[in-house]
Coordinates of C-alpha atoms in Angstrom, one line a residue:
Chain A
M1 CA -27.1 -24.4 -57.1
R2 CA -27.2 -27.3 -59.5
R3 CA -30.9 -28.0 -59.6
S4 CA -34.1 -26.0 -59.2
R5 CA -35.6 -26.6 -55.8
S6 CA -39.1 -26.8 -56.9
I7 CA -40.9 -25.8 -60.1
A8 CA -44.3 -24.3 -60.2
L9 CA -46.1 -22.4 -62.9
L10 CA -48.4 -19.5 -62.1
F11 CA -50.5 -19.2 -65.2
M12 CA -49.0 -21.3 -67.9
A13 CA -49.7 -24.9 -66.8
A14 CA -53.0 -26.1 -68.4
A15 CA -53.5 -22.8 -70.0
P16 CA -52.9 -23.0 -73.7
I17 CA -51.3 -19.9 -75.0
A18 CA -52.8 -18.6 -78.1
L19 CA -52.5 -15.1 -79.3
T20 CA -55.0 -15.3 -82.1
A21 CA -58.5 -14.6 -80.9
C22 CA -60.1 -17.1 -83.3
D23 CA -58.2 -20.1 -81.9
D24 CA -60.5 -22.3 -79.8
S25 CA -57.7 -23.4 -77.5
A26 CA -57.6 -19.9 -76.2
K27 CA -60.9 -20.4 -74.5
K28 CA -59.7 -23.1 -72.1
P29 CA -59.6 -21.9 -68.5
T30 CA -56.4 -20.9 -66.7
P31 CA -55.6 -22.4 -63.3
V32 CA -54.9 -19.3 -61.3
G33 CA -57.1 -18.7 -58.3
S34 CA -57.4 -15.6 -56.1
F35 CA -58.9 -16.0 -52.7
A36 CA -59.5 -14.2 -49.4
S37 CA -59.3 -17.3 -47.3
P38 CA -58.3 -21.0 -47.4
A39 CA -62.0 -21.8 -47.1
A40 CA -62.9 -19.9 -50.3
C41 CA -59.9 -21.6 -52.0
R42 CA -61.1 -25.0 -51.0
E43 CA -64.7 -24.3 -52.0
S44 CA -63.5 -23.5 -55.5
G45 CA -63.0 -27.2 -56.0
Q46 CA -59.7 -26.6 -57.8
F47 CA -57.3 -27.0 -54.9
T48 CA -56.9 -29.3 -51.9
D49 CA -57.1 -28.1 -48.3
E50 CA -53.4 -28.6 -47.9
Q51 CA -52.6 -26.6 -51.0
C52 CA -54.8 -23.7 -49.9
N53 CA -53.3 -23.6 -46.4
A54 CA -49.7 -23.8 -47.9
A55 CA -50.5 -21.0 -50.3
L56 CA -51.7 -18.7 -47.5
R57 CA -48.6 -19.5 -45.4
D58 CA -46.4 -18.7 -48.4
A59 CA -48.2 -15.5 -49.2
Q60 CA -47.8 -14.5 -45.5
A61 CA -44.1 -15.2 -45.7
Q62 CA -43.8 -13.0 -48.9
H63 CA -46.0 -10.2 -47.5
E64 CA -43.4 -8.2 -45.5
T65 CA -40.9 -8.0 -48.3
R66 CA -43.2 -7.8 -51.3
A67 CA -46.1 -5.5 -50.1
P68 CA -46.1 -2.1 -51.8
R69 CA -44.9 0.8 -49.7
Y70 CA -46.4 4.2 -49.4
E71 CA -45.2 7.4 -47.8
S72 CA -48.5 8.2 -46.2
R73 CA -51.6 6.4 -44.9
E74 CA -53.7 8.5 -47.3
A75 CA -51.8 7.3 -50.4
C76 CA -52.0 3.7 -49.2
E77 CA -55.7 3.9 -48.5
A78 CA -56.4 5.5 -51.8
E79 CA -55.1 2.4 -53.5
H80 CA -56.2 -0.3 -51.1
G81 CA -59.3 1.0 -49.4
A82 CA -60.1 2.7 -46.0
A83 CA -58.6 1.1 -42.9
A84 CA -56.6 -1.3 -45.0
C85 CA -53.2 0.0 -44.2
E86 CA -50.7 -0.4 -41.5
P87 CA -47.6 1.6 -40.5
R88 CA -44.1 0.0 -40.5
E89 CA -40.8 1.3 -39.2
R90 CA -37.4 -0.1 -39.7
N91 CA -33.8 1.3 -39.7
G92 CA -35.1 4.8 -39.1
Q93 CA -37.4 4.6 -42.1
S94 CA -41.2 4.5 -41.9
W95 CA -43.9 3.7 -44.4
F96 CA -47.4 2.4 -44.8
M97 CA -48.3 -0.8 -46.4
P98 CA -51.6 -2.7 -47.0
A99 CA -52.6 -5.6 -44.9
L100 CA -52.6 -9.0 -46.5
A101 CA -56.1 -9.5 -48.0
G102 CA -55.7 -12.8 -49.8
F103 CA -53.5 -14.9 -51.8
M104 CA -53.0 -16.1 -55.4
I105 CA -52.5 -19.8 -56.1
G106 CA -51.3 -21.5 -59.3
R107 CA -51.3 -25.1 -60.3
A108 CA -48.2 -27.2 -59.5
L109 CA -46.9 -29.3 -62.3
S110 CA -46.9 -32.6 -60.5
G111 CA -47.1 -34.1 -57.1
G112 CA -44.3 -32.9 -54.9
G113 CA -44.0 -29.5 -56.6
M114 CA -44.8 -26.4 -54.6
M115 CA -48.0 -24.6 -55.5
P116 CA -46.9 -21.1 -56.6
S117 CA -48.5 -18.4 -54.6
A118 CA -48.4 -14.6 -54.2
P119 CA -49.8 -12.2 -51.7
L120 CA -52.9 -10.1 -52.6
Y121 CA -54.1 -6.8 -51.3
G122 CA -57.4 -4.9 -51.1
S123 CA -58.5 -2.7 -53.9
A124 CA -60.1 0.7 -53.2
S125 CA -63.8 0.9 -54.3
C126 CA -64.6 2.1 -57.7
G127 CA -65.5 5.6 -56.4
S128 CA -62.2 7.5 -56.3
G129 CA -59.8 8.3 -59.1
L130 CA -57.2 5.6 -58.5
G131 CA -59.7 3.0 -57.6
Q132 CA -61.7 3.7 -60.7
R133 CA -58.7 3.2 -62.8
A134 CA -58.1 -0.2 -61.2
C135 CA -61.8 -1.1 -61.8
A136 CA -61.7 0.0 -65.3
S137 CA -58.6 -1.9 -66.2
G138 CA -59.3 -4.9 -64.1
S139 CA -61.6 -7.7 -65.0
S140 CA -63.9 -7.6 -62.0
G141 CA -65.4 -4.2 -62.5
A142 CA -66.6 -4.4 -58.9
A143 CA -65.3 -3.4 -55.5
G144 CA -63.9 -6.2 -53.5
G145 CA -61.3 -7.2 -56.1
F146 CA -57.7 -7.7 -55.2
R147 CA -54.4 -6.0 -56.2
T148 CA -51.2 -7.9 -56.6
A149 CA -48.0 -6.6 -54.9
T150 CA -47.2 -4.8 -58.2
G151 CA -50.6 -3.2 -58.6
A152 CA -52.4 -5.6 -61.0
A153 CA -56.1 -5.8 -60.6
V154 CA -57.3 -9.4 -59.9
S155 CA -60.8 -10.6 -59.4
P156 CA -61.6 -13.2 -56.7
G157 CA -62.1 -16.8 -57.6
V158 CA -60.6 -19.1 -60.2
T159 CA -59.8 -17.2 -63.4
T160 CA -61.5 -18.7 -66.3
M161 CA -60.4 -16.4 -69.0
P162 CA -58.4 -17.2 -72.2
A163 CA -54.7 -17.2 -71.6
A164 CA -54.1 -14.0 -73.4
A165 CA -56.8 -12.3 -71.5
A166 CA -55.5 -13.9 -68.3
A167 CA -52.2 -12.2 -68.9
S168 CA -54.0 -8.9 -69.1
T169 CA -55.5 -9.4 -65.7
V170 CA -52.0 -9.4 -64.2
Q171 CA -51.1 -6.2 -66.0
S172 CA -50.3 -3.3 -63.8
A173 CA -53.2 -1.0 -62.9
A174 CA -50.7 1.7 -62.0
A175 CA -50.2 2.7 -65.7
P176 CA -53.2 4.6 -66.9
A177 CA -55.0 3.2 -69.9
R178 CA -54.4 5.8 -72.5
T179 CA -56.2 6.0 -75.8
A180 CA -54.7 6.8 -79.1
S181 CA -56.7 9.9 -79.4
S182 CA -55.6 11.5 -76.2
T183 CA -51.9 10.7 -76.3
F184 CA -50.9 9.9 -79.9
N185 CA -52.0 11.2 -83.2
S186 CA -51.7 7.8 -84.9
V187 CA -50.8 4.2 -84.1
E188 CA -49.7 1.8 -86.7
R189 CA -49.4 -2.0 -86.3
G190 CA -48.1 -4.9 -88.4
G191 CA -44.6 -3.5 -89.0
L192 CA -42.9 -6.2 -87.0
G193 CA -43.0 -10.0 -87.3
T194 CA -43.3 -10.1 -91.1
R195 CA -40.0 -11.4 -92.3
A196 CA -39.9 -14.8 -90.7
E197 CA -43.5 -15.5 -91.7
S198 CA -43.1 -14.5 -95.3
G199 CA -39.8 -16.3 -95.7
T200 CA -38.1 -13.6 -97.7
M201 CA -34.8 -13.8 -96.0
G202 CA -32.4 -13.9 -98.9
P203 CA -29.2 -15.8 -98.5
T204 CA -29.3 -16.1 -94.8
G205 CA -30.1 -19.7 -94.8
R206 CA -33.1 -19.3 -92.5
G207 CA -35.4 -20.9 -95.1
A208 CA -36.1 -24.1 -93.2
A209 CA -37.1 -22.5 -90.0
A210 CA -38.8 -19.7 -91.8
S211 CA -41.1 -21.9 -93.8
A212 CA -42.4 -23.3 -90.5
G213 CA -43.1 -19.8 -89.3
E214 CA -40.7 -20.1 -86.4
A215 CA -38.3 -17.5 -85.2
G216 CA -36.7 -19.3 -82.3
S217 CA -34.3 -22.1 -82.6
Chain B
M1 CA -22.1 -40.6 -70.7
Q2 CA -24.5 -43.5 -71.4
R3 CA -27.8 -43.8 -73.2
R4 CA -30.1 -45.9 -71.1
P5 CA -33.6 -47.1 -71.6
G6 CA -36.2 -44.9 -70.0
Y7 CA -38.9 -45.9 -67.5
A8 CA -42.5 -46.4 -68.2
R9 CA -45.0 -43.8 -67.1
D10 CA -48.0 -41.9 -68.5
W11 CA -46.0 -39.0 -69.6
Q12 CA -48.6 -37.8 -72.0
A13 CA -50.9 -37.0 -69.1
S14 CA -48.0 -35.1 -67.5
A15 CA -47.5 -33.2 -70.7
A16 CA -51.2 -32.4 -70.9
R17 CA -51.1 -31.1 -67.3
A18 CA -48.1 -28.9 -68.1
N19 CA -49.8 -27.9 -71.4
F20 CA -46.6 -29.0 -73.1
D21 CA -47.1 -29.6 -76.8
F22 CA -44.8 -32.5 -77.5
R23 CA -45.9 -33.1 -81.1
R24 CA -44.7 -31.2 -84.1
A25 CA -47.1 -29.9 -86.8
D26 CA -46.6 -33.2 -88.7
G27 CA -47.6 -35.3 -85.7
S28 CA -44.1 -36.7 -85.0
M29 CA -42.8 -36.7 -81.4
W30 CA -40.5 -34.0 -80.2
W31 CA -40.2 -35.2 -76.6
D32 CA -38.8 -38.7 -76.3
E33 CA -38.3 -40.4 -72.9
S34 CA -37.9 -44.0 -74.3
A35 CA -34.3 -43.3 -73.4
Y36 CA -32.3 -41.0 -71.2
Y37 CA -28.7 -39.9 -70.9
A38 CA -26.9 -40.8 -67.7
L39 CA -24.0 -38.5 -66.9
T40 CA -21.5 -38.6 -64.1
M41 CA -20.9 -35.6 -61.9
D42 CA -17.4 -35.2 -63.5
E43 CA -19.0 -34.9 -66.9
V44 CA -21.4 -32.3 -65.7
D45 CA -18.5 -30.4 -64.1
E46 CA -16.7 -30.5 -67.4
I47 CA -19.7 -29.1 -69.3
E48 CA -20.3 -26.4 -66.7
A49 CA -16.6 -25.4 -66.8
A50 CA -16.5 -25.3 -70.6
T51 CA -19.7 -23.1 -70.6
T52 CA -18.2 -20.7 -68.1
A53 CA -14.9 -20.5 -69.9
I54 CA -16.6 -19.9 -73.3
E55 CA -19.0 -17.3 -71.9
Q56 CA -16.0 -15.3 -70.7
L57 CA -14.3 -15.7 -74.0
V58 CA -17.5 -14.5 -75.7
Y59 CA -17.5 -11.3 -73.7
Q60 CA -13.9 -10.7 -74.7
V61 CA -14.7 -11.3 -78.4
V62 CA -17.8 -9.0 -78.3
A63 CA -15.9 -6.2 -76.6
D64 CA -13.3 -6.5 -79.4
A65 CA -15.8 -6.8 -82.3
I66 CA -17.9 -3.8 -81.5
E67 CA -14.9 -1.5 -81.8
Q68 CA -14.1 -2.9 -85.3
P69 CA -16.6 -2.1 -88.1
P70 CA -14.9 -4.6 -90.5
L71 CA -15.6 -7.4 -88.0
L72 CA -19.2 -6.4 -87.7
R73 CA -19.5 -6.3 -91.4
A74 CA -18.1 -9.8 -91.6
L75 CA -21.0 -10.8 -89.4
Q76 CA -23.3 -9.1 -92.0
I77 CA -24.5 -6.5 -89.4
P78 CA -25.2 -3.5 -91.5
D79 CA -23.2 -0.3 -90.8
W80 CA -26.3 1.6 -89.7
A81 CA -26.8 -0.8 -86.9
H82 CA -23.2 -0.8 -85.6
G83 CA -23.9 2.1 -83.2
L84 CA -26.8 0.3 -81.7
V85 CA -24.7 -2.9 -81.1
R86 CA -21.8 -0.8 -79.7
D87 CA -24.0 1.3 -77.3
S88 CA -25.8 -1.8 -76.1
W89 CA -22.5 -3.4 -75.1
R90 CA -20.9 -0.3 -73.7
G91 CA -24.0 0.5 -71.8
Q92 CA -23.7 -2.9 -70.2
E93 CA -27.3 -3.9 -71.1
R94 CA -28.1 -7.1 -69.2
H95 CA -29.0 -10.3 -71.1
L96 CA -31.3 -13.1 -70.0
Y97 CA -30.4 -16.4 -71.6
G98 CA -28.7 -18.4 -74.3
R99 CA -27.9 -22.0 -75.3
M100 CA -24.5 -23.3 -76.2
D101 CA -24.6 -26.5 -78.2
F102 CA -21.7 -28.9 -77.5
A103 CA -21.0 -32.3 -78.9
R104 CA -18.8 -35.1 -77.6
G105 CA -16.2 -36.1 -80.1
K106 CA -15.3 -39.7 -80.7
D107 CA -12.0 -38.9 -79.0
G108 CA -13.9 -37.8 -75.8
S109 CA -13.4 -34.1 -76.5
L110 CA -16.2 -31.6 -75.8
K111 CA -16.6 -29.1 -78.6
L112 CA -18.8 -26.1 -79.1
L113 CA -20.8 -26.4 -82.3
E114 CA -22.6 -23.0 -81.9
Y115 CA -24.1 -20.6 -79.5
N116 CA -27.8 -19.6 -79.8
G117 CA -27.6 -16.3 -78.0
D118 CA -30.6 -14.4 -79.2
T119 CA -33.7 -16.6 -79.6
P120 CA -33.1 -20.1 -78.2
T121 CA -36.0 -22.4 -77.7
A122 CA -36.4 -26.0 -76.2
L123 CA -36.3 -24.1 -72.9
F124 CA -39.4 -25.4 -71.2
E125 CA -38.4 -29.0 -72.0
A126 CA -35.1 -28.4 -70.4
A127 CA -36.1 -26.3 -67.4
V128 CA -39.4 -27.8 -66.5
F129 CA -40.4 -31.0 -68.2
Q130 CA -37.2 -33.0 -67.8
W131 CA -37.1 -31.8 -64.2
E132 CA -40.6 -33.3 -63.7
W133 CA -39.4 -36.5 -65.4
L134 CA -36.6 -36.8 -62.9
E135 CA -38.8 -36.1 -59.9
T136 CA -41.4 -38.6 -61.0
G137 CA -38.7 -41.2 -61.6
K138 CA -37.2 -40.7 -58.2
Q139 CA -40.6 -40.8 -56.5
T140 CA -41.6 -44.1 -58.2
G141 CA -38.2 -45.7 -57.7
A142 CA -37.6 -45.9 -61.5
L143 CA -34.6 -43.8 -61.0
P144 CA -32.1 -43.9 -58.1
R145 CA -33.1 -41.8 -55.1
D146 CA -29.8 -39.9 -55.3
A147 CA -30.2 -39.2 -59.1
D148 CA -29.7 -35.5 -59.9
Q149 CA -29.9 -33.2 -62.9
F150 CA -27.9 -30.3 -64.1
N151 CA -30.8 -27.9 -64.2
S152 CA -31.3 -24.8 -62.1
I153 CA -32.7 -23.0 -65.2
H154 CA -36.1 -22.2 -63.6
D155 CA -34.8 -20.8 -60.4
R156 CA -32.2 -18.7 -62.2
L157 CA -34.7 -17.3 -64.7
I158 CA -36.9 -16.1 -61.8
E159 CA -33.8 -14.6 -60.1
A160 CA -32.7 -13.0 -63.4
F161 CA -36.1 -11.2 -63.7
R162 CA -35.8 -10.0 -60.1
M163 CA -32.4 -8.5 -61.0
L164 CA -33.6 -7.1 -64.3
G165 CA -36.6 -5.3 -62.8
S166 CA -38.6 -3.1 -65.2
R167 CA -39.3 0.6 -65.7
E168 CA -43.1 0.3 -65.0
G169 CA -43.3 -3.0 -63.3
R170 CA -44.3 -4.8 -66.5
W171 CA -42.7 -6.9 -69.1
T172 CA -44.2 -7.4 -72.6
F173 CA -43.4 -10.7 -74.2
A174 CA -43.7 -11.0 -78.0
A175 CA -43.4 -13.9 -80.4
L176 CA -44.7 -14.9 -83.8
G177 CA -48.4 -15.8 -83.3
S178 CA -48.1 -18.7 -85.8
S179 CA -45.5 -20.8 -83.9
A180 CA -46.7 -22.9 -81.1
E181 CA -43.2 -23.6 -80.0
D182 CA -42.3 -19.9 -79.9
L183 CA -45.5 -19.1 -78.0
G184 CA -44.8 -21.8 -75.5
T185 CA -41.3 -20.4 -74.9
V186 CA -42.5 -16.9 -74.3
A187 CA -45.4 -18.1 -72.1
Y188 CA -42.9 -19.9 -69.9
L189 CA -40.5 -17.0 -69.7
A190 CA -43.5 -14.7 -68.9
D191 CA -44.4 -17.1 -66.1
T192 CA -41.0 -16.8 -64.5
A193 CA -41.2 -13.0 -64.8
L194 CA -44.6 -13.1 -63.0
Q195 CA -43.1 -15.2 -60.2
A196 CA -40.4 -12.6 -59.9
G197 CA -43.0 -10.0 -59.1
Q198 CA -43.3 -8.5 -62.6
D199 CA -46.6 -7.9 -64.3
I200 CA -46.7 -9.5 -67.7
Q201 CA -48.5 -9.4 -71.0
L202 CA -48.1 -11.4 -74.2
L203 CA -48.4 -10.0 -77.7
A204 CA -47.9 -11.4 -81.2
M205 CA -45.1 -9.5 -82.9
H206 CA -47.5 -8.0 -85.4
E207 CA -49.6 -6.6 -82.6
I208 CA -46.8 -4.3 -81.4
G209 CA -47.9 -0.8 -82.3
L210 CA -45.8 2.2 -83.4
A211 CA -47.4 5.5 -82.2
D212 CA -46.6 8.7 -84.1
G213 CA -43.7 6.8 -85.8
R214 CA -41.7 6.9 -82.6
V215 CA -43.2 5.2 -79.5
F216 CA -43.8 1.4 -79.3
V217 CA -47.1 0.6 -77.7
D218 CA -49.2 -2.3 -76.6
L219 CA -52.8 -3.0 -77.6
Q220 CA -54.0 -0.4 -75.1
D221 CA -51.6 2.1 -76.6
R222 CA -49.5 2.1 -73.5
P223 CA -45.8 2.6 -74.2
I224 CA -43.8 -0.6 -74.0
T225 CA -40.8 0.1 -71.9
D226 CA -39.5 -3.5 -71.4
L227 CA -39.8 -5.9 -74.2
F228 CA -38.8 -9.6 -74.5
K229 CA -39.0 -10.6 -78.2
L230 CA -38.5 -14.1 -79.4
Y231 CA -37.5 -12.8 -82.7
P232 CA -34.1 -12.4 -84.3
W233 CA -32.6 -8.9 -84.2
E234 CA -31.4 -9.3 -87.8
D235 CA -34.9 -9.7 -89.0
L236 CA -36.4 -7.1 -86.7
L237 CA -34.1 -4.3 -87.9
R238 CA -35.0 -4.9 -91.6
E239 CA -38.7 -4.6 -91.1
D240 CA -41.0 -1.6 -91.5
F241 CA -40.6 -0.6 -87.8
G242 CA -36.9 -1.6 -87.7
L243 CA -35.4 1.8 -87.9
A244 CA -37.8 3.1 -85.2
M245 CA -36.8 0.1 -83.0
L246 CA -33.2 0.9 -83.6
R247 CA -33.7 4.5 -82.6
A248 CA -35.9 3.7 -79.5
A249 CA -33.5 1.0 -78.3
Q250 CA -30.5 3.2 -78.8
A251 CA -32.2 6.1 -76.9
R252 CA -33.1 3.6 -74.2
E253 CA -36.7 4.5 -74.5
I254 CA -37.3 0.7 -74.8
R255 CA -35.3 -2.0 -73.2
V256 CA -35.2 -5.2 -75.3
L257 CA -34.2 -8.7 -74.4
E258 CA -32.0 -10.1 -75.7
P259 CA -30.0 -6.8 -75.9
A260 CA -28.7 -5.7 -79.3
W261 CA -25.1 -6.8 -78.6
K262 CA -26.4 -10.4 -78.7
M263 CA -26.4 -10.0 -82.5
V264 CA -22.7 -10.8 -82.3
V265 CA -23.3 -13.9 -80.1
S266 CA -26.2 -15.4 -82.0
N267 CA -24.3 -15.1 -85.3
K268 CA -22.3 -18.1 -86.5
G269 CA -19.6 -15.6 -87.2
L270 CA -18.9 -15.8 -83.5
L271 CA -17.2 -19.1 -84.1
P272 CA -14.3 -17.8 -86.2
L273 CA -14.0 -14.9 -83.9
L274 CA -13.7 -17.2 -80.9
W275 CA -11.2 -19.4 -82.7
R276 CA -9.1 -16.3 -83.6
A277 CA -9.1 -15.2 -80.0
A278 CA -8.3 -18.6 -78.6
K279 CA -6.7 -20.8 -81.2
G280 CA -6.4 -24.3 -80.0
H281 CA -8.9 -24.0 -77.1
P282 CA -9.9 -27.5 -76.1
N283 CA -13.6 -26.7 -76.4
L284 CA -13.4 -25.0 -79.8
L285 CA -13.3 -26.3 -83.4
P286 CA -11.2 -24.5 -86.0
S287 CA -13.5 -22.1 -87.7
Y288 CA -13.0 -19.4 -90.4
F289 CA -15.2 -17.1 -92.4
A290 CA -16.0 -18.9 -95.7
L291 CA -14.8 -15.7 -97.5
D292 CA -11.4 -16.1 -95.8
V293 CA -11.2 -19.7 -96.8
E294 CA -12.2 -18.9 -100.4
Q295 CA -9.7 -16.2 -100.7
G296 CA -6.8 -18.2 -99.2
R297 CA -6.6 -16.4 -95.8
A298 CA -7.1 -19.6 -93.8
P299 CA -3.9 -21.6 -93.1
S300 CA -3.6 -24.7 -95.3
G301 CA -5.0 -27.8 -93.7
W302 CA -6.8 -25.7 -91.1
H303 CA -9.6 -28.2 -90.8
G304 CA -7.5 -31.2 -89.9
G305 CA -8.5 -33.2 -93.0
K306 CA -11.7 -34.8 -91.7
G307 CA -14.0 -32.5 -93.5
I308 CA -15.7 -29.1 -93.4
V309 CA -19.1 -28.0 -92.1
T310 CA -20.4 -24.9 -93.8
K311 CA -23.0 -22.9 -91.8
A312 CA -25.0 -19.8 -92.6
L313 CA -24.3 -16.9 -90.4
W314 CA -27.9 -16.7 -89.4
G315 CA -28.9 -20.3 -89.9
R316 CA -31.2 -21.7 -87.3
E317 CA -32.3 -25.3 -86.6
G318 CA -29.6 -26.5 -88.9
A319 CA -30.8 -24.4 -91.8
G320 CA -28.1 -23.4 -94.2
T321 CA -25.8 -26.1 -93.0
S322 CA -23.9 -28.4 -95.3
I323 CA -21.2 -31.0 -94.6
W324 CA -18.4 -32.1 -96.8
L325 CA -16.3 -35.1 -95.7
G326 CA -12.9 -35.6 -97.1
A327 CA -9.3 -34.6 -96.9
D328 CA -9.1 -32.2 -99.8
D329 CA -8.7 -28.5 -98.9
R330 CA -11.6 -27.5 -101.2
P331 CA -15.0 -27.7 -99.7
P332 CA -17.9 -28.3 -102.2
R333 CA -19.6 -25.0 -102.7
A334 CA -23.0 -26.5 -103.5
T335 CA -25.9 -24.2 -103.0
P336 CA -27.6 -25.1 -99.8
A337 CA -31.2 -26.3 -100.5
D338 CA -32.7 -23.4 -98.6
A339 CA -30.7 -20.5 -100.0
P340 CA -31.1 -19.1 -103.6
V341 CA -27.3 -18.8 -104.1
F342 CA -24.1 -19.6 -102.3
E343 CA -22.5 -16.3 -101.2
P344 CA -19.4 -17.0 -99.2
G345 CA -19.9 -13.7 -97.3
W346 CA -22.9 -15.2 -95.6
Y347 CA -21.3 -18.4 -94.3
I348 CA -18.6 -19.8 -92.1
D349 CA -16.6 -23.0 -92.3
Q350 CA -16.0 -25.1 -89.3
A351 CA -13.8 -28.2 -89.1
Y352 CA -15.8 -31.4 -89.1
S353 CA -15.5 -33.4 -85.9
E354 CA -16.6 -37.0 -85.7
L355 CA -19.2 -37.2 -83.0
A356 CA -19.6 -40.0 -80.6
T357 CA -22.7 -42.0 -81.3
F358 CA -25.0 -43.7 -78.7
D359 CA -27.3 -46.4 -80.1
G360 CA -26.8 -44.8 -83.5
Q361 CA -27.9 -41.3 -82.2
R362 CA -25.8 -38.2 -82.1
P363 CA -26.7 -36.2 -79.0
V364 CA -26.1 -32.4 -78.9
L365 CA -25.6 -31.1 -75.4
G366 CA -27.5 -27.8 -75.1
S367 CA -25.8 -26.0 -72.2
W368 CA -28.1 -23.1 -71.0
T369 CA -26.8 -19.8 -69.7
V370 CA -29.0 -17.6 -67.6
A371 CA -27.7 -14.1 -66.9
G372 CA -24.3 -15.4 -68.1
Q373 CA -24.2 -18.2 -65.6
A374 CA -24.1 -21.9 -66.6
A375 CA -27.6 -23.0 -65.6
G376 CA -28.4 -26.5 -66.9
L377 CA -28.4 -29.0 -69.7
G378 CA -30.9 -30.1 -72.4
I379 CA -30.0 -32.9 -74.8
R380 CA -31.4 -33.2 -78.3
E381 CA -30.5 -36.2 -80.4
D382 CA -30.7 -36.9 -84.1
S383 CA -29.6 -39.9 -86.2
E384 CA -28.6 -37.4 -88.9
L385 CA -25.3 -35.5 -89.1
V386 CA -27.0 -32.2 -88.9
T387 CA -29.2 -31.7 -85.8
G388 CA -32.2 -30.2 -87.5
G389 CA -36.0 -30.0 -87.2
N390 CA -36.4 -33.7 -86.7
A391 CA -34.2 -33.9 -83.6
R392 CA -35.9 -35.2 -80.4
F393 CA -35.4 -33.9 -76.9
V394 CA -34.2 -36.6 -74.5
P395 CA -34.0 -36.1 -70.7
H396 CA -30.8 -36.6 -68.7
A397 CA -29.9 -37.6 -65.1
I398 CA -26.7 -37.4 -63.1
V399 CA -26.0 -40.8 -61.6
G400 CA -23.0 -42.2 -59.9

């Protein structure tokens, strides 16, 4: 393997990364779209017909291996909604997994590059415990949102959130959102990332890089 | 290897599409495609073989060093962190990436200048943007149709994150919020993790929380179990949360990329250790700890008479590097401009090697490793002897 076959970026391309909330560049939209069908994808105006169809095909190809697996239909439906799950059996093992409900599509870097894509699954309505958690941590706050294969809550349509927030939309919904008061007595911040910014390195010769506020090289 | 004129295209539009910030803070260009380097397949094979050989040698040297406190002290790794480094290596903690910098000598040799094993950048340029430059050139006929590139970095990063997995399906990426270059690097790495099926989140280093003095948490106070930090271990350990990080990492409550054993690899002290382990290796330059040179423990004439390059153990982007040319055995111990005093214990001496120049430029061949495998090439060039903050990234192609 001497050269990468194709290069595509899911959320980075055209999405300036800024971690400081006051930075205006953080308000530019990200290019990630989540759709139930190629038609919805096309109607967004962000992707061509061909790209939408290719993304769906790619998501279908990834589905069998990447879909989350559950021991019971009940557990699967609790996450993905009623009647959304199918049984599977292979090599003497059986499980339930959600049916493909949509696909995620990113923006290719240039002509010729593959559009990155990923399968999406249904999300249980905001009534039950698990579904509620997904709704609370996801951005949509409404039934009909998607889950990624790893459980992230994703809202339909083209994401138009700041990059940092976009990253949070692909956070796992599986981990409960704890609050400091319920889990920890106290949380401190600011105890990391101070040395390279202050440039107080001593005789380590990092002055040049440090004064520019960079840690990498 | 030849330096050839580039082809004309609206690359700034490509850069904008890729959200690639090609200008430095002072407005000067960091990406330069007015020229490119044309390499033959044989030359690429040589770089790949040298990278593979040195990576193996590095493992041998790390395995040796972690058992010998005096060696770790020579690297200025404090005693209280030795256990962390040792456990990290013995526990076979996986690593993600690194960049070996090679240079062509005037005599055609290929020599390792240093190995950025902990926090290398210029990754997106190498993995993505020069790949796009090649594809565009081939499509428009500006480059030969059979032109190739030594660059599987992107595919290998995704594969590496698949292999790494994570405890809770999520990786947290952290960098200094003030550096556009660092943020771009972690954003790109996060993208590859996302494509590997991981959930991701990006944080500024200062946003990482410490709960009850013990558990590292994100902005929602969820424990961070898998952390990529584009931030040097040697700085991290000396900060307010440093000891907590040491304890959590050693107890495996948090997994950190790069792992702590990379402190040995990202340290310029690796160079004398490599030389000691494989004296005369064709890809190594004679190197000694400056303290050993000062105190007469290096053999006389060890540097071959061309000159000596003094490098700070933790110097990055050429910081803390000074060059002395001459045949005398006594290097000038001038205080580097960016250090308050010259303390030999914080430096190494490396034999100066005369680099081949191309149109007056001195290219440094950045050979990337991903999960320990040679993965691709990114070339930076500078007209200065020390490749520093003014270097420019120039794409490459394999032709003929």
